[in-house]
Short mmCIF file of C-alpha atoms and ligand atoms in Angstrom, two decimals:
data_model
loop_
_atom_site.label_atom_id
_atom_site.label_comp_id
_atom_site.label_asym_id
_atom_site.label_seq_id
_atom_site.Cartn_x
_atom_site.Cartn_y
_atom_site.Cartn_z
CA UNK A 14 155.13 201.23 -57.16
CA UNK A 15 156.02 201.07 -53.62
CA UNK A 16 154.26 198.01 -51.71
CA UNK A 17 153.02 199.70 -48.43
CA UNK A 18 151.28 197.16 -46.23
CA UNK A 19 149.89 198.01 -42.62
CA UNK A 20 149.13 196.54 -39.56
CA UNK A 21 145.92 198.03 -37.47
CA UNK A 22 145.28 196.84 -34.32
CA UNK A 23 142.87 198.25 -32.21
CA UNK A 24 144.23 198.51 -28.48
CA UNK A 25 141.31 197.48 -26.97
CA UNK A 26 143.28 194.76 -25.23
CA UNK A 27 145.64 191.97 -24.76
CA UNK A 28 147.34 191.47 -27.97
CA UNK A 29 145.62 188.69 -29.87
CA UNK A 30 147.56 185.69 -31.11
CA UNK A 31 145.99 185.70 -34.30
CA UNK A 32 146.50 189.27 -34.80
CA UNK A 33 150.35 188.52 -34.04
CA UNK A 34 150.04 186.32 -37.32
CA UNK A 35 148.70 189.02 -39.37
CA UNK A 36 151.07 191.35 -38.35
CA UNK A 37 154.08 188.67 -39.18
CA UNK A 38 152.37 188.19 -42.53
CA UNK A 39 152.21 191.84 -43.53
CA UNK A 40 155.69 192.12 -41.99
CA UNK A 41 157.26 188.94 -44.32
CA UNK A 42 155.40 189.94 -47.36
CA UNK A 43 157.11 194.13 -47.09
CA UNK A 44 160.23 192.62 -46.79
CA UNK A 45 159.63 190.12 -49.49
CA UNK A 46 158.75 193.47 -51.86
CA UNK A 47 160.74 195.56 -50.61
CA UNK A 48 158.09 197.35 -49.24
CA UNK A 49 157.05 199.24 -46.17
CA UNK A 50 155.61 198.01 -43.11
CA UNK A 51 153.33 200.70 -41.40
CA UNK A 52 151.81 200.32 -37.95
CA UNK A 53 148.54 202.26 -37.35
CA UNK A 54 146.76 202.03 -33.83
CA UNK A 55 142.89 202.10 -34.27
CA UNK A 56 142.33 203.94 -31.34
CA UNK A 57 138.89 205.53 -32.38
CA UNK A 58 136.57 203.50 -29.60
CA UNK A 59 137.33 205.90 -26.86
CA UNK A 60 135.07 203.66 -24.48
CA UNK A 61 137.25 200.84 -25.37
CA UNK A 62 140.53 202.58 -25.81
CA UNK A 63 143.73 202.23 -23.33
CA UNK A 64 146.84 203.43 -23.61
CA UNK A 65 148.89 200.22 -21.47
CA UNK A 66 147.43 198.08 -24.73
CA UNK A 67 149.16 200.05 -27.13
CA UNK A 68 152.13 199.71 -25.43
CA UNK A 69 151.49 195.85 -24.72
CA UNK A 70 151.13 195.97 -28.76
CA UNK A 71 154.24 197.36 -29.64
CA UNK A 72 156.16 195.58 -27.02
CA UNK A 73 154.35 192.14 -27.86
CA UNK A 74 155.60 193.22 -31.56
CA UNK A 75 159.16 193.90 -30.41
CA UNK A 76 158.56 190.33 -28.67
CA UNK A 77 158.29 188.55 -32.10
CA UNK A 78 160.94 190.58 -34.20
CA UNK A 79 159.03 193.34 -35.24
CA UNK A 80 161.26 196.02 -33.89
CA UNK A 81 159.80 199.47 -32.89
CA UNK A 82 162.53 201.60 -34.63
CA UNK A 83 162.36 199.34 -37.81
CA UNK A 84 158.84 199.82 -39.37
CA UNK A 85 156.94 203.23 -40.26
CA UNK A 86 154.60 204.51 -37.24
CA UNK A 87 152.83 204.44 -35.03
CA UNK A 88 150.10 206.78 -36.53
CA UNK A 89 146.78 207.02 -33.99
CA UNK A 90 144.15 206.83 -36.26
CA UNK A 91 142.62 209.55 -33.53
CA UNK A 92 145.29 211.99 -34.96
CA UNK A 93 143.34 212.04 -38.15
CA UNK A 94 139.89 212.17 -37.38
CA UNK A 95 140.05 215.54 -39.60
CA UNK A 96 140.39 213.59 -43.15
CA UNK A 97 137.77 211.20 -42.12
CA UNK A 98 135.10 214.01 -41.65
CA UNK A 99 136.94 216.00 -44.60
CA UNK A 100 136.24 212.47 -46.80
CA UNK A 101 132.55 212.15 -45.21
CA UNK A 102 131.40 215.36 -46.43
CA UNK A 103 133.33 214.90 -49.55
CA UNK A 104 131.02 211.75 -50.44
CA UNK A 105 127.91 214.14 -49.45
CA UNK A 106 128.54 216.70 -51.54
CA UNK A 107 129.36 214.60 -54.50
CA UNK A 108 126.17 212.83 -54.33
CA UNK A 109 127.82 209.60 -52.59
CA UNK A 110 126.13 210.00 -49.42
CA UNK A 111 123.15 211.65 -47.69
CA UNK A 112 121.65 212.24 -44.54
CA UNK A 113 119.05 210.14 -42.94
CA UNK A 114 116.81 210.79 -40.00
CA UNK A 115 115.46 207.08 -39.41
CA UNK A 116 115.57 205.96 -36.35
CA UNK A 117 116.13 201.73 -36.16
CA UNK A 118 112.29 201.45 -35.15
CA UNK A 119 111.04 203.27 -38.01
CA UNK A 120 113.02 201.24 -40.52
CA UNK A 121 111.40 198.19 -39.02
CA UNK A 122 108.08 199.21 -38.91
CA UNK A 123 108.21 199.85 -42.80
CA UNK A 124 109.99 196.91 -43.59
CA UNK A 125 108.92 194.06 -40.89
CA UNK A 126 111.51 192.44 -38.35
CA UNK A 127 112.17 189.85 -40.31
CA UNK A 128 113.89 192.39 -42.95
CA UNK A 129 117.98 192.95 -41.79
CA UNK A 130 119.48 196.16 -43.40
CA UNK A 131 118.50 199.50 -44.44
CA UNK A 132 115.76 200.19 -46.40
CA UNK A 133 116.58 203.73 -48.52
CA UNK A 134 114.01 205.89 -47.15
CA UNK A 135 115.96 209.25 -46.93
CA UNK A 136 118.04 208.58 -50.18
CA UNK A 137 116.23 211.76 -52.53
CA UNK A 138 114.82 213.22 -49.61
CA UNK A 139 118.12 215.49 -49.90
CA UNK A 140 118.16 216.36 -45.90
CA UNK A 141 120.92 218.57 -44.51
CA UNK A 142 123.39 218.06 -41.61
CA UNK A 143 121.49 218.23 -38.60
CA UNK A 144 122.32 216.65 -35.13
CA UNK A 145 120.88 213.00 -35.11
CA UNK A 146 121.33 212.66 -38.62
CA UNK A 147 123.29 210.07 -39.95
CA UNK A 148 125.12 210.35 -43.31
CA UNK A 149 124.74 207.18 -45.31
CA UNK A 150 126.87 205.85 -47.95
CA UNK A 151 124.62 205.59 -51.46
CA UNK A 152 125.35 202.16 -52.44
CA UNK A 153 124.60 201.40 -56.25
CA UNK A 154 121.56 199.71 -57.78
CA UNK A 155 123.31 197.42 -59.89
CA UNK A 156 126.61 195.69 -61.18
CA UNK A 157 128.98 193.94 -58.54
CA UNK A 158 132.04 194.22 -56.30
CA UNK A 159 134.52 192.36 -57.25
CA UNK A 160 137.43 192.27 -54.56
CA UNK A 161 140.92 190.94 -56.07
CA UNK A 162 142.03 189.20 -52.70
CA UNK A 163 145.61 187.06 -52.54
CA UNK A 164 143.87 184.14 -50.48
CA UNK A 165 140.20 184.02 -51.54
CA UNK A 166 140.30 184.35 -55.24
CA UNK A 167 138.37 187.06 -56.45
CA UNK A 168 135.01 186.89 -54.00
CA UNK A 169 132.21 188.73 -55.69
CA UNK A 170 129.45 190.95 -54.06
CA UNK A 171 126.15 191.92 -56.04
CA UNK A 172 125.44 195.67 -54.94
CA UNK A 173 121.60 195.23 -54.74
CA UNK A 174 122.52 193.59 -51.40
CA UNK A 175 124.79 195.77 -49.88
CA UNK A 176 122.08 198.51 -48.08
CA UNK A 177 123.45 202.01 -47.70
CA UNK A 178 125.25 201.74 -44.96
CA UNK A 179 126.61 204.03 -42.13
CA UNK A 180 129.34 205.89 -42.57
CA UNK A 181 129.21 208.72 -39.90
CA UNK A 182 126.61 208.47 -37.26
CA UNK A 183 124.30 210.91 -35.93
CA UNK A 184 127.19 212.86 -34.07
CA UNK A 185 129.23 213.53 -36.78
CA UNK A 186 132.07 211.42 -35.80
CA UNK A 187 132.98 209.02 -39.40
CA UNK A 188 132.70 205.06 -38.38
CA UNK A 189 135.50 202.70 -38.22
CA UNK A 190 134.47 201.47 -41.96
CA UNK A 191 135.49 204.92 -43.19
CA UNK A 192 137.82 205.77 -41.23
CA UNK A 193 139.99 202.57 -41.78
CA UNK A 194 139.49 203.31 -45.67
CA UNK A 195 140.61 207.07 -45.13
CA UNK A 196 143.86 206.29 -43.99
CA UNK A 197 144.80 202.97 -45.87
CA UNK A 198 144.33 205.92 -48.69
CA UNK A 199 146.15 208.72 -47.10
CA UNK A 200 149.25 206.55 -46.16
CA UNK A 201 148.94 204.97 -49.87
CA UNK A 202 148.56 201.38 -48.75
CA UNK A 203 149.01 198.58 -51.47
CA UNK A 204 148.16 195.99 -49.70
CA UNK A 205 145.55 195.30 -47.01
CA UNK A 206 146.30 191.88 -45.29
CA UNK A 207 143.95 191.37 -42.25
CA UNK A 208 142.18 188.52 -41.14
CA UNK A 209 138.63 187.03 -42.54
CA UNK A 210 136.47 188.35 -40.28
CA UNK A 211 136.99 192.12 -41.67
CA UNK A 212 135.81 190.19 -45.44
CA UNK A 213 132.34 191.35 -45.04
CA UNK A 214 133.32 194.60 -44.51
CA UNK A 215 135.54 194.43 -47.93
CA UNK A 216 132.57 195.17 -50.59
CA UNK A 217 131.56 198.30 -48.71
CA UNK A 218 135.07 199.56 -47.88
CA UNK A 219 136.32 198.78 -51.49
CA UNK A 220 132.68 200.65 -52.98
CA UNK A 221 133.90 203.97 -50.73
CA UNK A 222 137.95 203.78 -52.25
CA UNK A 223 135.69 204.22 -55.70
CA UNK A 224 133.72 206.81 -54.51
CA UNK A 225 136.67 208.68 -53.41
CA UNK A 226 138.44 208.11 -56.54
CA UNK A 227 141.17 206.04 -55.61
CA UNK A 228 142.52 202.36 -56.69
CA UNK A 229 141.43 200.18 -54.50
CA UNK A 230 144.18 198.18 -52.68
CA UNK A 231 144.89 194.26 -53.01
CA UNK A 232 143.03 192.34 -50.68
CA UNK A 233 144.36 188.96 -48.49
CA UNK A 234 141.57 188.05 -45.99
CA UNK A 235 143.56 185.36 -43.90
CA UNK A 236 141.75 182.60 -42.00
CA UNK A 237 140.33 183.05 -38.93
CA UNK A 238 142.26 181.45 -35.88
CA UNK A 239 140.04 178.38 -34.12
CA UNK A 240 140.47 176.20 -31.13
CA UNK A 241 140.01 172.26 -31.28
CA UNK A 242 136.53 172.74 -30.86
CA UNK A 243 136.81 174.70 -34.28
CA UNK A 244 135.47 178.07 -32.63
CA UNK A 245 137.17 181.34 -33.36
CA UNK A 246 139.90 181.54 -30.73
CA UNK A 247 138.27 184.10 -27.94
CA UNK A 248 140.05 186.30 -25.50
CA UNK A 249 136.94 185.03 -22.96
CA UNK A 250 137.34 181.66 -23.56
CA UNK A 251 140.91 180.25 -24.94
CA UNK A 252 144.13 181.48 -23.89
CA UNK A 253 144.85 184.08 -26.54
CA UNK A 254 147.31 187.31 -25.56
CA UNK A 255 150.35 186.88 -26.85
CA UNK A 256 151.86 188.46 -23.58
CA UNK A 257 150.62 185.41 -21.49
CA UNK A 258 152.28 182.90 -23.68
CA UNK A 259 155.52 185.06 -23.81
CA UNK A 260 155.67 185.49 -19.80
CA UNK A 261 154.51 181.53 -19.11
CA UNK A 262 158.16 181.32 -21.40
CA UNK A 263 157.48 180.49 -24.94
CA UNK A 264 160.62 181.67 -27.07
CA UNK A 265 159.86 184.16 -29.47
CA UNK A 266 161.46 181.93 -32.45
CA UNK A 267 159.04 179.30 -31.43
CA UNK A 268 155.76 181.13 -30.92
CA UNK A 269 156.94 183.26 -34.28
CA UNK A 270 157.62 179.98 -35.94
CA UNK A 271 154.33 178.41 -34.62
CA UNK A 272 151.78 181.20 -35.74
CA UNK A 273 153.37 181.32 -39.26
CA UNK A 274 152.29 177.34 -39.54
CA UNK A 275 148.82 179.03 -38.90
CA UNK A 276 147.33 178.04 -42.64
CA UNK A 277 150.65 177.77 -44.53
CA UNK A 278 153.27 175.19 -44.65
CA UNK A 279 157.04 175.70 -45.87
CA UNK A 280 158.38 173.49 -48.05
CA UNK A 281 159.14 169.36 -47.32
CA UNK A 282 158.06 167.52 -44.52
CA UNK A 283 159.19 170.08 -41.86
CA UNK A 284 157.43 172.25 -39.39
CA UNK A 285 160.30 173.49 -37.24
CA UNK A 286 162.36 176.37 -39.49
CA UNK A 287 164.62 179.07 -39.07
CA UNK A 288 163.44 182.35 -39.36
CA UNK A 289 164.93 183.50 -42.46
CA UNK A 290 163.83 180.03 -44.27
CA UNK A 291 160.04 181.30 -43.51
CA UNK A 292 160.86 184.88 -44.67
CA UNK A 293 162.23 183.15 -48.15
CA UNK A 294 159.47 180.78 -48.57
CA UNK A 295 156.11 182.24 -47.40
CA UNK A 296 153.92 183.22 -49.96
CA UNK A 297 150.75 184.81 -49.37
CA UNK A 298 148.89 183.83 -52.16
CA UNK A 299 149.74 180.28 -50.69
CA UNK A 300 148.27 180.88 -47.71
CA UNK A 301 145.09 178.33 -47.29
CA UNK A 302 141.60 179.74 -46.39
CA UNK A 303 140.38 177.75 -44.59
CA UNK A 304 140.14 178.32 -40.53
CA UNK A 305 143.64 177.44 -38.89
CA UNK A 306 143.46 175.57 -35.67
CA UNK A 307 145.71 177.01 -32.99
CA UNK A 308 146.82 173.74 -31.16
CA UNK A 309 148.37 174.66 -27.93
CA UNK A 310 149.49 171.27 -27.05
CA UNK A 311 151.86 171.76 -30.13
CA UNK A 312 152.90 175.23 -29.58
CA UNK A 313 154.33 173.43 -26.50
CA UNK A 314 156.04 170.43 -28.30
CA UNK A 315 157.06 173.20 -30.33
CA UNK A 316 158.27 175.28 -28.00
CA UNK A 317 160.12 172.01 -25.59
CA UNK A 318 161.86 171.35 -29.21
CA UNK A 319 163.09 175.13 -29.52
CA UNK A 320 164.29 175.27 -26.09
CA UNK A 321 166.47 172.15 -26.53
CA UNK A 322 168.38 172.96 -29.18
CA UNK A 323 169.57 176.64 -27.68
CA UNK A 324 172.94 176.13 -26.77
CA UNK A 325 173.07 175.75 -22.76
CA UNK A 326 174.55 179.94 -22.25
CA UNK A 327 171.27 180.91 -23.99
CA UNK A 328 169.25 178.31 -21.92
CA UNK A 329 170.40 180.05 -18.74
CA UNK A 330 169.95 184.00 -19.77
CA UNK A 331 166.67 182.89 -21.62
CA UNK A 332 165.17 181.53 -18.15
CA UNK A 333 166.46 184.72 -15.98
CA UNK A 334 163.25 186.47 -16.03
CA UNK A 335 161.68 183.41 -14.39
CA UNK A 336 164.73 183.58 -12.07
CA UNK A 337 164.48 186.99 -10.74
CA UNK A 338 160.63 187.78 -11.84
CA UNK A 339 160.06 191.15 -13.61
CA UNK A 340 157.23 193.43 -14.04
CA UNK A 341 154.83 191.20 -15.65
CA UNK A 342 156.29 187.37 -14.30
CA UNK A 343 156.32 187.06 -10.62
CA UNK A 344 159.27 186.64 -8.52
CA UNK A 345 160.44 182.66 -7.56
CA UNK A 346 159.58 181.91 -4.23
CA UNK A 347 163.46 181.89 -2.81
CA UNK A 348 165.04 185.27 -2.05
CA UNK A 349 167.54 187.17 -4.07
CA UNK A 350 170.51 186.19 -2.38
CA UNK A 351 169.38 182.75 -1.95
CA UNK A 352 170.01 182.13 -5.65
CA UNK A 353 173.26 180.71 -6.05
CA UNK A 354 174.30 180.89 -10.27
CA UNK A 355 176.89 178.22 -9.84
CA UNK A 356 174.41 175.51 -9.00
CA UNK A 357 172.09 176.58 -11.22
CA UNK A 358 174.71 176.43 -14.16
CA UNK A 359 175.48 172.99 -12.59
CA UNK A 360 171.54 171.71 -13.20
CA UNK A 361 170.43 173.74 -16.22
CA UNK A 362 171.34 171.20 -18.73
CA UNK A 363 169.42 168.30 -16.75
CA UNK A 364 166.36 171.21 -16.69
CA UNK A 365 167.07 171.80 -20.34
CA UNK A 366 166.20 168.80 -21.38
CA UNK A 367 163.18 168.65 -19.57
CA UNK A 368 161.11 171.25 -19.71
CA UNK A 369 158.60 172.71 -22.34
CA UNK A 370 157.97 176.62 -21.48
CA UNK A 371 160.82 178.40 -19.52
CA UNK A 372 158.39 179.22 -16.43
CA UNK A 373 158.80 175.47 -15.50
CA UNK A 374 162.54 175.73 -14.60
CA UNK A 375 161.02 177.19 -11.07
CA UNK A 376 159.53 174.09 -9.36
CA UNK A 377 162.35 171.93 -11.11
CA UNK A 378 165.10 173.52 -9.26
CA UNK A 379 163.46 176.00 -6.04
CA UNK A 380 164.97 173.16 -3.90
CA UNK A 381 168.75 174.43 -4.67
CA UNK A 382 167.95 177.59 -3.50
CA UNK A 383 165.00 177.23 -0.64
CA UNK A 384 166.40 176.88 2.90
CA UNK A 385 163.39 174.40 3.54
CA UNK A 386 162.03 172.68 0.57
CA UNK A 387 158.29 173.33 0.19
CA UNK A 388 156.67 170.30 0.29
CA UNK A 389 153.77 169.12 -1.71
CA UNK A 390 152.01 166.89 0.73
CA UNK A 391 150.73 164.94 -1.98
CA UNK A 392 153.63 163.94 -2.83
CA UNK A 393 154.34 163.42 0.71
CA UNK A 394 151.69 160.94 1.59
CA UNK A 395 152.42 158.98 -1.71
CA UNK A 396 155.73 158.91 -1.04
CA UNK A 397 156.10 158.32 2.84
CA UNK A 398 154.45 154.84 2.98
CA UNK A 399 154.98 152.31 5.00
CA UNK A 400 158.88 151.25 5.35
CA UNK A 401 160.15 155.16 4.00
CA UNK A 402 160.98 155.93 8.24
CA UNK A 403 163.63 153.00 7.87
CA UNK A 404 164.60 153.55 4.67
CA UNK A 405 165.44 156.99 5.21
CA UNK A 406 167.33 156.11 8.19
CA UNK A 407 169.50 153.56 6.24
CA UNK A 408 169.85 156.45 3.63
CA UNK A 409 170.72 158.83 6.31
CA UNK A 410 173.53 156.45 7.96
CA UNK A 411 175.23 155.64 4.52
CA UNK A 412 175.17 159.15 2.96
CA UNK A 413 176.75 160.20 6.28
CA UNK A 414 179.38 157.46 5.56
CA UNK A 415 179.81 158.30 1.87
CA UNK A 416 183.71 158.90 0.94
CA UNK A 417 183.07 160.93 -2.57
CA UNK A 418 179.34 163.33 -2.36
CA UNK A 419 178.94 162.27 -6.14
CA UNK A 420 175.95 161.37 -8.23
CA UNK A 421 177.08 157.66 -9.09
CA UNK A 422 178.21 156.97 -5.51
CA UNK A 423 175.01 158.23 -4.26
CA UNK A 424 173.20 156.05 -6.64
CA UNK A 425 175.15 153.20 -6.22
CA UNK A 426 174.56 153.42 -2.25
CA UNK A 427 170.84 154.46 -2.45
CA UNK A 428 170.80 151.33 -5.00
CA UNK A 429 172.36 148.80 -2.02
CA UNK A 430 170.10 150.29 0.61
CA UNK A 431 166.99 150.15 -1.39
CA UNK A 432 168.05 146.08 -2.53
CA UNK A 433 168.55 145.05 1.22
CA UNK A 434 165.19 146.10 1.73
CA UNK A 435 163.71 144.30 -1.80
CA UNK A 436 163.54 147.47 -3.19
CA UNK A 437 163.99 148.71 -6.84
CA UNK A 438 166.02 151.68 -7.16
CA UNK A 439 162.52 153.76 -8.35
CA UNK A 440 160.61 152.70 -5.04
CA UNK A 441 163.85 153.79 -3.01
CA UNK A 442 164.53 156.84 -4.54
CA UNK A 443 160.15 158.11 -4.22
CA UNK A 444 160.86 159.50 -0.20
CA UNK A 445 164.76 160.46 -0.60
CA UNK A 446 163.52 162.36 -3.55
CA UNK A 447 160.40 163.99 -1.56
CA UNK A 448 162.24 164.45 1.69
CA UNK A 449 165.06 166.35 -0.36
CA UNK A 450 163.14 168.27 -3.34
CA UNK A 451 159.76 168.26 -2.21
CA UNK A 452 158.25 166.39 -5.01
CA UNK A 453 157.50 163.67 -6.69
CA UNK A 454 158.78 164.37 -9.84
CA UNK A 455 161.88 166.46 -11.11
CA UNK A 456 165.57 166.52 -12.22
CA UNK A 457 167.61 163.53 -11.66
CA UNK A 458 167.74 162.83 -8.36
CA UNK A 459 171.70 162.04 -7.61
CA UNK A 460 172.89 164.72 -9.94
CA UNK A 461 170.67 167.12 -7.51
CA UNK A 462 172.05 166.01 -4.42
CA UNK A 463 175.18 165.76 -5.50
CA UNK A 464 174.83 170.21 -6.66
CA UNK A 465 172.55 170.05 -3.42
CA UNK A 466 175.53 168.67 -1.15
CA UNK A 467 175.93 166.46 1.58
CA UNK A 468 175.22 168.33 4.79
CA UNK A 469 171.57 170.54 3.27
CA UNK A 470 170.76 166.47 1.95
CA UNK A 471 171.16 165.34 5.28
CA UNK A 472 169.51 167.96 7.01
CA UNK A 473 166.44 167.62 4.94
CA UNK A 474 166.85 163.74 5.50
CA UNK A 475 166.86 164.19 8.83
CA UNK A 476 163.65 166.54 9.40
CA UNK A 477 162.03 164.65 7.12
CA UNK A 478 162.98 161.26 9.23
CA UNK A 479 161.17 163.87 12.48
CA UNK A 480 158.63 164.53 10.72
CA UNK A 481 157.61 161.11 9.98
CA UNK A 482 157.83 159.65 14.00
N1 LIG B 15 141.39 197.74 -36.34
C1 LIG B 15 140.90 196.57 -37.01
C2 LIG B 15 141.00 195.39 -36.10
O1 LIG B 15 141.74 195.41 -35.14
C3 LIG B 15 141.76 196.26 -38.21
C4 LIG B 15 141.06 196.41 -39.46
C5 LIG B 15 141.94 196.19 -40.65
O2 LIG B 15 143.00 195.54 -40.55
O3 LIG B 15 141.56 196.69 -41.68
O4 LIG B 15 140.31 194.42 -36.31
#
């Protein structure tokens, strides 16, 4: 047999990073069985439903190594709304399901409030189609579900509790319940590998693959996704689209890397692992179930780490979409032709080193390419104190005077200026550094001026020397 797993997003918006982990999951274990990977697009909420997030879906998926081109699909679980009413009134007329006229108010006032679920009223009162009615699935009286899942063991449901629920409302139209069941059938899924949240939903879904006479797929309900305050990571609250971290410039290897750590571990004391390591050792029935905390602040360690050991060429094309901005990562502040590559090649290793998401290689080097550095005047009143007016002029006179415009002359001079004023090299360097860059922090100071060169160093010495009479 065939292992055919999916992966069913619902474009409903930005793609979510723990749905990124499922999806690299089902993707790893195919591969691992030589099995299919199928991508279906829930797009049945029509309210909800945009056409942009499918595409931010299957470009975020491209994103992570999860080519378009290389799996089966898209399907549009739209394009089959036929079998899902076909498999509804299937279930009807073989006694599975029946119609039911209740409206939410009358359930309660027969059972109290205090009673949740449906209470059976309609079950032998054998009504027919009819606009309001629902058609609800006739869950049995006794005996259990047992659902064989890779991660949880083998959770088990007694059917008393499950009510007879929903499974095409009053309109017609079949419920997502259904509907997901209809075509993990019709596209012979083996394997259904989503995350935890969708476990409640497993007894029910599992009790209509019976009904409809089919083998019930192998479960693997995967942990949910929390932030350090151990709440389920929230597209209102935490930073979760995938797209945001790929366009602030986390590498795909890293972020790919990162959300495979998300409740598994590979083997030894090691975190940071090439690709085709994970794809050997990942096993889902290793995968823990407990709720996997999505640190950020070690995505970005993470991420620093990756960036680092990319061999300087790939540094430089990886940051060019910071660079030049694109359609979803806004342009630098400098102007096309104000972007020299030669100086930028000169300072990317120094940048290399330094940074943790690619975005950041902006404010480290817009002074190369700025005719005017902008200034942060914060920096600007730390950093132009008392004694910076003379200090820049005795900075101004020996630059001016240098014989080679190189980073250990400069620092050697900026080092004898800064002494004849009782001045360690740090203090000396805090307005030379501001007058020239901007800021306060940044690359190396002489190795900038020195790409910078002598007469745009002066110049900005010089209105910065105006600017402070
Ligand atoms: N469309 C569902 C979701 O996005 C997926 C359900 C499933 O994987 O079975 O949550």
């Amino acid at each position: 047999m065939t292992v055919r797993v999916r992966f069913a997003p619902s474009p409903t918006g930005m793609f979510h990073v723990g749905g990124a982990r499922s999806a690299l999951q089902n993707w790893i274990f195919a591969k691992q069985q030589g099995g299919v990977f199928v991508l279906r697009i829930e797009d049945t909420d029509a309210a909800r439903n945009r056409p942009e997030w499918t595409e931010g879906i299957l470009s975020a998926l491209d994103w992570i190594g999860i080519a378009r081109g290389s799996y089966e699909g898209p399907y549009f679980q739209s394009s089959y709304a036929g079998e899902h009413r076909a498999a509804a009134q299937r279930l009807h007329e073989g006694g599975r399901a029946y119609y039911c006229d209740c409206t939410r108010e009358d359930v309660q006032a027969r059972t109290g409030p205090q009673q949740r679920g449906y209470d059976g009223f309609c079950r032998d009162r054998g009504l027919e189609p009819g606009e309001g009615r629902a058609l609800r699935f006739r869950t049995p009286d006794e005996g259990e579900t047992v659902v064989v899942d890779l991660v949880r063991g083998e959770p088990t449901f007694e059917n008393k509790l499950i009510e007879d629920f929903v499974i095409a409302r009053g309109d017609g139209s079949p419920v997502f319940l259904l509907a997901n069941v209809v075509d993990d059938m019709s596209m012979g899924i083996t394997h259904v590998i989503r995350a935890e949240e969708h476990l409640p939903n497993t007894p029910k879904q599992q009790l209509l693959w019976d009904a409809l006479g089919v083998k019930p797929p192998v479960w693997a309900h995967v942990p949910v996704v929390v932030n350090e305050k151990r709440q389920k990571l929230s597209k209102r609250r935490d930073k979760v689209a995938l797209e945001a971290y790929r366009d602030e410039g986390y590498l795909a290897d890293a972020m790919r890397n990162y959300l495979m750590l998300l409740g598994w571990a590979p083997s030894g004391d090691r975190e940071i692992v090439p690709w085709p390591v994970i794809e050997e050792e990942f096993r889902l029935d290793e995968v823990n179930p407990s709720p996997a905390f999505f640190d950020e602040k070690k995505l970005r360690a993470f991420n620093g780490d990756y960036i680092r050991a990319l061999p300087v060429a790939d540094f430089v094309e990886a940051c060019r979409p910071w660079l030049t901005g694109t359609e979803t990562i806004a342009p630098p502040p400098w102007q096309p032709d104000e972007f020299d590559p030669a100086a930028f090649a000169a300072v990317a290793p120094l940048a290399q080193t330094r940074i943790a998401v690619l975005s950041e290689i902006v404010p480290n080097v817009d002074f190369l390419f700025l005719a005017d550095p902008l200034i942060d005047e914060a920096a600007w009143a730390k950093a132009m104190k008392e004694g910076a007016a003379d200090l820049l002029d005795a900075a101004i006179v020996a630059f001016e005077a240098l014989e080679s415009w190189d980073a250990e002359s400069l620092k050697a001079t900026l080092e004898a200026v800064g002494a004849e004023r009782g001045l360690k090299l740090g203090k000396a360097q805090a307005p030379v550094r501001v007058a020239v860059t901007g800021r306060t922090v940044g690359l190396p100071l002489f190795e900038s001026l020195e790409v910078l060169g002598r007469d745009r160093t002066l110049t900005r010495l010089r209105a910065a020397r105006v600017r402070l009479v």
